[in-house]
Coordinates of C-alpha atoms in Angstrom, one line a residue:
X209 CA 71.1 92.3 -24.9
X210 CA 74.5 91.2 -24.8
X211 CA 75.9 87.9 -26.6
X212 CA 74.8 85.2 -24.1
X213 CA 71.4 86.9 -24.2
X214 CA 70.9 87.7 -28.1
X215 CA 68.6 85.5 -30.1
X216 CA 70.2 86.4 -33.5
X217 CA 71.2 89.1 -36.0
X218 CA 69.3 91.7 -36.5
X219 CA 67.3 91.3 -40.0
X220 CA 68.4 87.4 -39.8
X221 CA 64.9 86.9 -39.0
X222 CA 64.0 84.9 -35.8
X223 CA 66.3 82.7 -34.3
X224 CA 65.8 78.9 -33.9
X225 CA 65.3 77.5 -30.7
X226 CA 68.5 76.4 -29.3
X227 CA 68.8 72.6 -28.7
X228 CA 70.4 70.3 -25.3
X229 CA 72.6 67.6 -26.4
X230 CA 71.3 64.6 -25.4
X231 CA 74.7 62.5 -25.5
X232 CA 76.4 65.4 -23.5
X233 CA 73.2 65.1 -21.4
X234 CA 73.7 61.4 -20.4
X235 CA 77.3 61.7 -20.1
X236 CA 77.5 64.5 -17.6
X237 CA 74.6 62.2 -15.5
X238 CA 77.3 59.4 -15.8
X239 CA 80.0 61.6 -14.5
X240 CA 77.9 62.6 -11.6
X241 CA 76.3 59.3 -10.8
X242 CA 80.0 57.8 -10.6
X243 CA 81.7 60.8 -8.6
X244 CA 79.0 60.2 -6.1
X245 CA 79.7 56.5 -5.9
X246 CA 76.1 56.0 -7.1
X247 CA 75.6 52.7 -8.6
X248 CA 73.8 52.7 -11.9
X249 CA 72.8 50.4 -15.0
X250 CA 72.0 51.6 -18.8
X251 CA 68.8 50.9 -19.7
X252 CA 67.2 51.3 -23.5
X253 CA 63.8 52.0 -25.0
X254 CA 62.9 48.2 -25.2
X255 CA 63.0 48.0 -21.5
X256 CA 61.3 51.1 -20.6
X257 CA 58.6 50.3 -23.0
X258 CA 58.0 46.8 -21.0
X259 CA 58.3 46.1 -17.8
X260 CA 61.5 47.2 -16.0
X261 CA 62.7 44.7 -13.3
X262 CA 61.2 45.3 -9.8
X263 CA 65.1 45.8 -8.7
X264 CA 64.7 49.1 -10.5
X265 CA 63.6 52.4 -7.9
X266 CA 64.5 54.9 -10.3
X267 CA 65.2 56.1 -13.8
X268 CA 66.8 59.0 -15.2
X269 CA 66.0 60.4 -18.6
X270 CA 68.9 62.5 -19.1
X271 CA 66.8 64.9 -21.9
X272 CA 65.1 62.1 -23.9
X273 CA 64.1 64.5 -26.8
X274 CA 62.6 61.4 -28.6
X275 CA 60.2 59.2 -27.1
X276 CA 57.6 57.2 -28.5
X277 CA 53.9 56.7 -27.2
X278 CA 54.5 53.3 -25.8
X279 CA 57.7 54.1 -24.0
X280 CA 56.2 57.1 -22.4
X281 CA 53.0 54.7 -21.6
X282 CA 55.9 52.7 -19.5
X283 CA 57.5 55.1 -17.8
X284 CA 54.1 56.2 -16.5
X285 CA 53.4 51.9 -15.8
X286 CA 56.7 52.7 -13.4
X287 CA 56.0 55.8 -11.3
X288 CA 52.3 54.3 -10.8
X289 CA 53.4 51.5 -9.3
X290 CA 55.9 53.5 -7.2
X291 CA 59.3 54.3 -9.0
X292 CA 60.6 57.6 -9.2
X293 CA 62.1 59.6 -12.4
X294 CA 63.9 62.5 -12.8
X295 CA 64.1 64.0 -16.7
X296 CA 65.6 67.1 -17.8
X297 CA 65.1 69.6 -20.3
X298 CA 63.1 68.5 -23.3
X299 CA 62.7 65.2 -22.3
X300 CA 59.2 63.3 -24.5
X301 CA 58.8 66.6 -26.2
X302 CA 59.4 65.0 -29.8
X303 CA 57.9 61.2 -30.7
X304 CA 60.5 58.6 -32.0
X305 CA 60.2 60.1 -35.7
X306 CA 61.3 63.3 -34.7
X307 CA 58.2 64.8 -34.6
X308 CA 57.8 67.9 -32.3
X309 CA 54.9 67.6 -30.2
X310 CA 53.0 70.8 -28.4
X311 CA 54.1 69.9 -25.2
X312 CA 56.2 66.8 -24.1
X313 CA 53.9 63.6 -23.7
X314 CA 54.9 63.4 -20.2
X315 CA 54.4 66.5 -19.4
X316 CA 51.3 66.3 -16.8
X317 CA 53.3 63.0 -15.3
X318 CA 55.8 66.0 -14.4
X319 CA 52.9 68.0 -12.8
X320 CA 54.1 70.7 -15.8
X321 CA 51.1 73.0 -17.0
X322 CA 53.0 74.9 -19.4
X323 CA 56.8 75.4 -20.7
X324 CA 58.4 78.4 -21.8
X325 CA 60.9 78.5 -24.9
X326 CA 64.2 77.7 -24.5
X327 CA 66.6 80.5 -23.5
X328 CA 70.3 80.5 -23.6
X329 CA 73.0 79.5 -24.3
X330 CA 74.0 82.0 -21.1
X331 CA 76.9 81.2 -18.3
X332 CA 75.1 84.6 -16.6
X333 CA 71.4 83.4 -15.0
X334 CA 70.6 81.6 -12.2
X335 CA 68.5 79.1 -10.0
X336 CA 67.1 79.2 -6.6
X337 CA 68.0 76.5 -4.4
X338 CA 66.1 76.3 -0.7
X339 CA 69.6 75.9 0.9
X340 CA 69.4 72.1 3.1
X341 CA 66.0 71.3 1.6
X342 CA 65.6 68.3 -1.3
X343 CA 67.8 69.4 -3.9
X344 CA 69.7 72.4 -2.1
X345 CA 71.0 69.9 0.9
X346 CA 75.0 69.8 1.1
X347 CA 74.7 73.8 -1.5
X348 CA 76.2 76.4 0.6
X349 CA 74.5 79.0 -1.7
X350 CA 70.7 79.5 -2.6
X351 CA 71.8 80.7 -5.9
X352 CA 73.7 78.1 -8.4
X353 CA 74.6 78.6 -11.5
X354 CA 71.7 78.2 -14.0
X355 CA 72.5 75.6 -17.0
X356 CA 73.3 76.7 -20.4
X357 CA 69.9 76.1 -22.0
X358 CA 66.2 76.5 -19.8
X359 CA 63.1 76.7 -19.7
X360 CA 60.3 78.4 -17.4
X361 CA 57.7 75.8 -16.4
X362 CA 54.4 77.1 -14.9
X363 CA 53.2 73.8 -12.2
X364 CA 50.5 72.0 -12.5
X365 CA 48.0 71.8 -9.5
X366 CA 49.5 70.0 -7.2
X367 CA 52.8 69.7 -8.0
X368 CA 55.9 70.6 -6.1
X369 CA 58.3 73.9 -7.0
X370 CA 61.7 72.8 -6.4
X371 CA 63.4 75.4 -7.6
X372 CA 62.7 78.9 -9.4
X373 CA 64.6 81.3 -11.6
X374 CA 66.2 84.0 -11.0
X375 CA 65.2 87.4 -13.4
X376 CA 67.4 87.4 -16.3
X377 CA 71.0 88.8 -15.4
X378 CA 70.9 92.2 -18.0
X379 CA 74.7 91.7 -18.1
X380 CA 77.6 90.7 -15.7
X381 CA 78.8 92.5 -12.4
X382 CA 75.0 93.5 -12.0
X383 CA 73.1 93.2 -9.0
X384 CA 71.6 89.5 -8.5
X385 CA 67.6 90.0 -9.8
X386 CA 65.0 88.7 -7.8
X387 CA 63.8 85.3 -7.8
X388 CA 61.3 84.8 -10.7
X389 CA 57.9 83.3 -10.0
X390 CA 59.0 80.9 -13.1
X391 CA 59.8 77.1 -12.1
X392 CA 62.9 75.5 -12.8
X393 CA 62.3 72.2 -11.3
X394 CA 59.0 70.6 -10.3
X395 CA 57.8 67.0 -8.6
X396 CA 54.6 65.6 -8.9
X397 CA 53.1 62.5 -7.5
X398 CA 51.3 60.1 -9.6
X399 CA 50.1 56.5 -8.1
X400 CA 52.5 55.5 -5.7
X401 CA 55.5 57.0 -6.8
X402 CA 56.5 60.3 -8.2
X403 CA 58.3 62.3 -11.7
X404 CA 60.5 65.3 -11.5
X405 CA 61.3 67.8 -14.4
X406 CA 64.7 69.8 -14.6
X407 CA 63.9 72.2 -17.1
X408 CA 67.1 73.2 -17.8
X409 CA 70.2 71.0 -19.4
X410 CA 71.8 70.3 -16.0
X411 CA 73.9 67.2 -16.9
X412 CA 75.5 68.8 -20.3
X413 CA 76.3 71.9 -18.3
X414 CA 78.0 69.5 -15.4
X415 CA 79.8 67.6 -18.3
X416 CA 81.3 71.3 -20.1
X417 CA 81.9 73.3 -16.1
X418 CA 81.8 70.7 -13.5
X419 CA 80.1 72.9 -11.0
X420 CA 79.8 70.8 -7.7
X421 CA 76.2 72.1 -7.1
X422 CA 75.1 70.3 -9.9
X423 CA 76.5 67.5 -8.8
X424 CA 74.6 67.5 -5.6
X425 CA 71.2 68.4 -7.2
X426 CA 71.1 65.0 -9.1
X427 CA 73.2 63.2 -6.0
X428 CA 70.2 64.6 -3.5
X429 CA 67.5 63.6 -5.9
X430 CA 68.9 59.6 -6.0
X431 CA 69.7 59.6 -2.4
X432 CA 66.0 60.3 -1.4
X433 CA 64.2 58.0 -3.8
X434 CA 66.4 55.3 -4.1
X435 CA 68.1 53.1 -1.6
X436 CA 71.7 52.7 -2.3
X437 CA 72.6 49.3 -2.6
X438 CA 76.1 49.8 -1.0
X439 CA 77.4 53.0 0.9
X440 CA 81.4 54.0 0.8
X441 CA 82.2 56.5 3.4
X442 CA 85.1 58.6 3.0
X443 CA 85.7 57.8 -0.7
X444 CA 86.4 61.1 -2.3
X445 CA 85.2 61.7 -6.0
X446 CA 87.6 59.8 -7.7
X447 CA 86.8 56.3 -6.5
X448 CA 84.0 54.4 -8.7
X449 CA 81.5 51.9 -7.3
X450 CA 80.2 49.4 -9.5
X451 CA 77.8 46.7 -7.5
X452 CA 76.3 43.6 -9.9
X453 CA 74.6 40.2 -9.4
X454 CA 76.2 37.5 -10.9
X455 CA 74.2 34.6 -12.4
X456 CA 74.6 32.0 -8.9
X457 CA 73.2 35.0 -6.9
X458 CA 75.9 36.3 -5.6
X459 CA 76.9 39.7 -5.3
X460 CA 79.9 41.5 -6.6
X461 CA 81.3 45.0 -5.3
X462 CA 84.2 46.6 -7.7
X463 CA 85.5 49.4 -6.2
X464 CA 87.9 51.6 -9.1
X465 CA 90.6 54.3 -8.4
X466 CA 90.8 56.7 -11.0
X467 CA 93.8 58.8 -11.6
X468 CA 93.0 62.5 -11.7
X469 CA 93.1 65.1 -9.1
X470 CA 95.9 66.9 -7.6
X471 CA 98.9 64.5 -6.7
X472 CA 100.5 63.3 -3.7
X473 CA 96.7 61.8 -3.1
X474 CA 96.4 62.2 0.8
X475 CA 93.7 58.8 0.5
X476 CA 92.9 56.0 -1.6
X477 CA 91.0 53.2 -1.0

């Protein structure tokens, strides 16, 4: 094993699990919702544990280690009646105390039979992406860059592989492994809509590297099971769409420049 792979000292005794951030977790979502000009809101645990607004098509639940009983009884209330969601990592696998549970209580919702432990950190594995299919559409490559943390999920019957793992890299400059039969994302259909698991940390790795073919992966996941509101063509990723109702009805479309990016820009809008 080399220092990515290693799980601790030896004679430290076992090593404990290594943990997603959740904050970095929702922040590299944010970053990728807004370079793709995807419109979003913030939602809280009040809301998922009533009943979201009918506006709503999906929800993201960018590793959601803590959830309680009733908000994961809501988020099932929304997929049944045909919403989508998209979680990553450990997302439910704790209650709202803190409490770790054997597996995460939305776990079958996922269409998730078992999980593996979490392995990582490690900037050397990787994911298999069907290249033009669901999440791999716009990835020149089939393999991507596997997040920092992960974990193998075995599917549930029924559900979906979206994506496998590679075979562990043994160390860098090797030969690529073959593809693992271990799952790294799965969908599953429940009522009349349907729940996808990313077990791996995909938005905090996005946030720390910025690979583009993360950003895809959660860009094709919104664009096929939500309807955008608005569409920019042409916009580049440093232009921000923010689309909102005001109170008479009407609606408002604030389009934002950010700086960044290699200067003289050839475009803004």
């Amino acid at each position: 094993e080399d220092d990515l792979h290693a799980r601790g000292a030896k004679g430290a005794g076992p090593a404990k699990e290594p943990a997603g951030n959740p904050h970095a977790e929702f922040l590299g979502f944010y970053e990728a919702l807004t370079r793709s000009q995807v419109p979003f809101d913030v939602i809280d645990d009040a809301q998922l544990a009533g009943e979201l607004d009918e506006r709503y098509e999906m929800i993201v639940l960018p590793n959601c280690v803590a959830m309680s009983d009733t908000v994961a009884a809501g988020v099932r209330r929304f997929v049944e009646r045909g919403g989508t969601v998209l979680a990553t990592l450990d997302t439910s696998m704790r209650d709202e105390t803190g409490r770790r549970r054997e597996m995460p209580a939305l776990a079958d919702l996922f269409g998730v039979g078992a999980l593996g432990p979490v392995f990582g950190p490690t900037t050397l594995d990787y994911v298999s992406l069907e290249a033009g299919k669901f999440l791999g559409r716009g990835v020149e490559t089939e393999a991507v860059p596997c997040p920092l943390l992960s974990r193998a999920a075995t599917p549930a019957k029924g559900a979906t592989v979206l994506a496998r793992l590679y075979g562990r890299m043994p160390g860098r400059y090797v030969k690529l492994p073959n593809v693992s039969p271990d799952a790294f994302a799965v969908m599953n259909r429940e009522g009349r809509g349907r729940a996808i698991l990313v077990a791996g940390n995909l938005g905090e790795h996005y946030h720390a590297y910025a690979f583009d073919e993360h950003r895809r992966m959660i860009e094709n996941v919104v664009r096929k099971c939500a309807a955008a509101p608005v569409t920019v063509e042409g916009a580049g990723e440093f232009l921000e769409v923010s689309w909102r109702r005001a109170a008479n009805g009407d609606f408002v479309l604030h389009l934002l420049n950010h700086a960044g990016g290699e200067r003289p820009y050839e475009r803004v809008l």
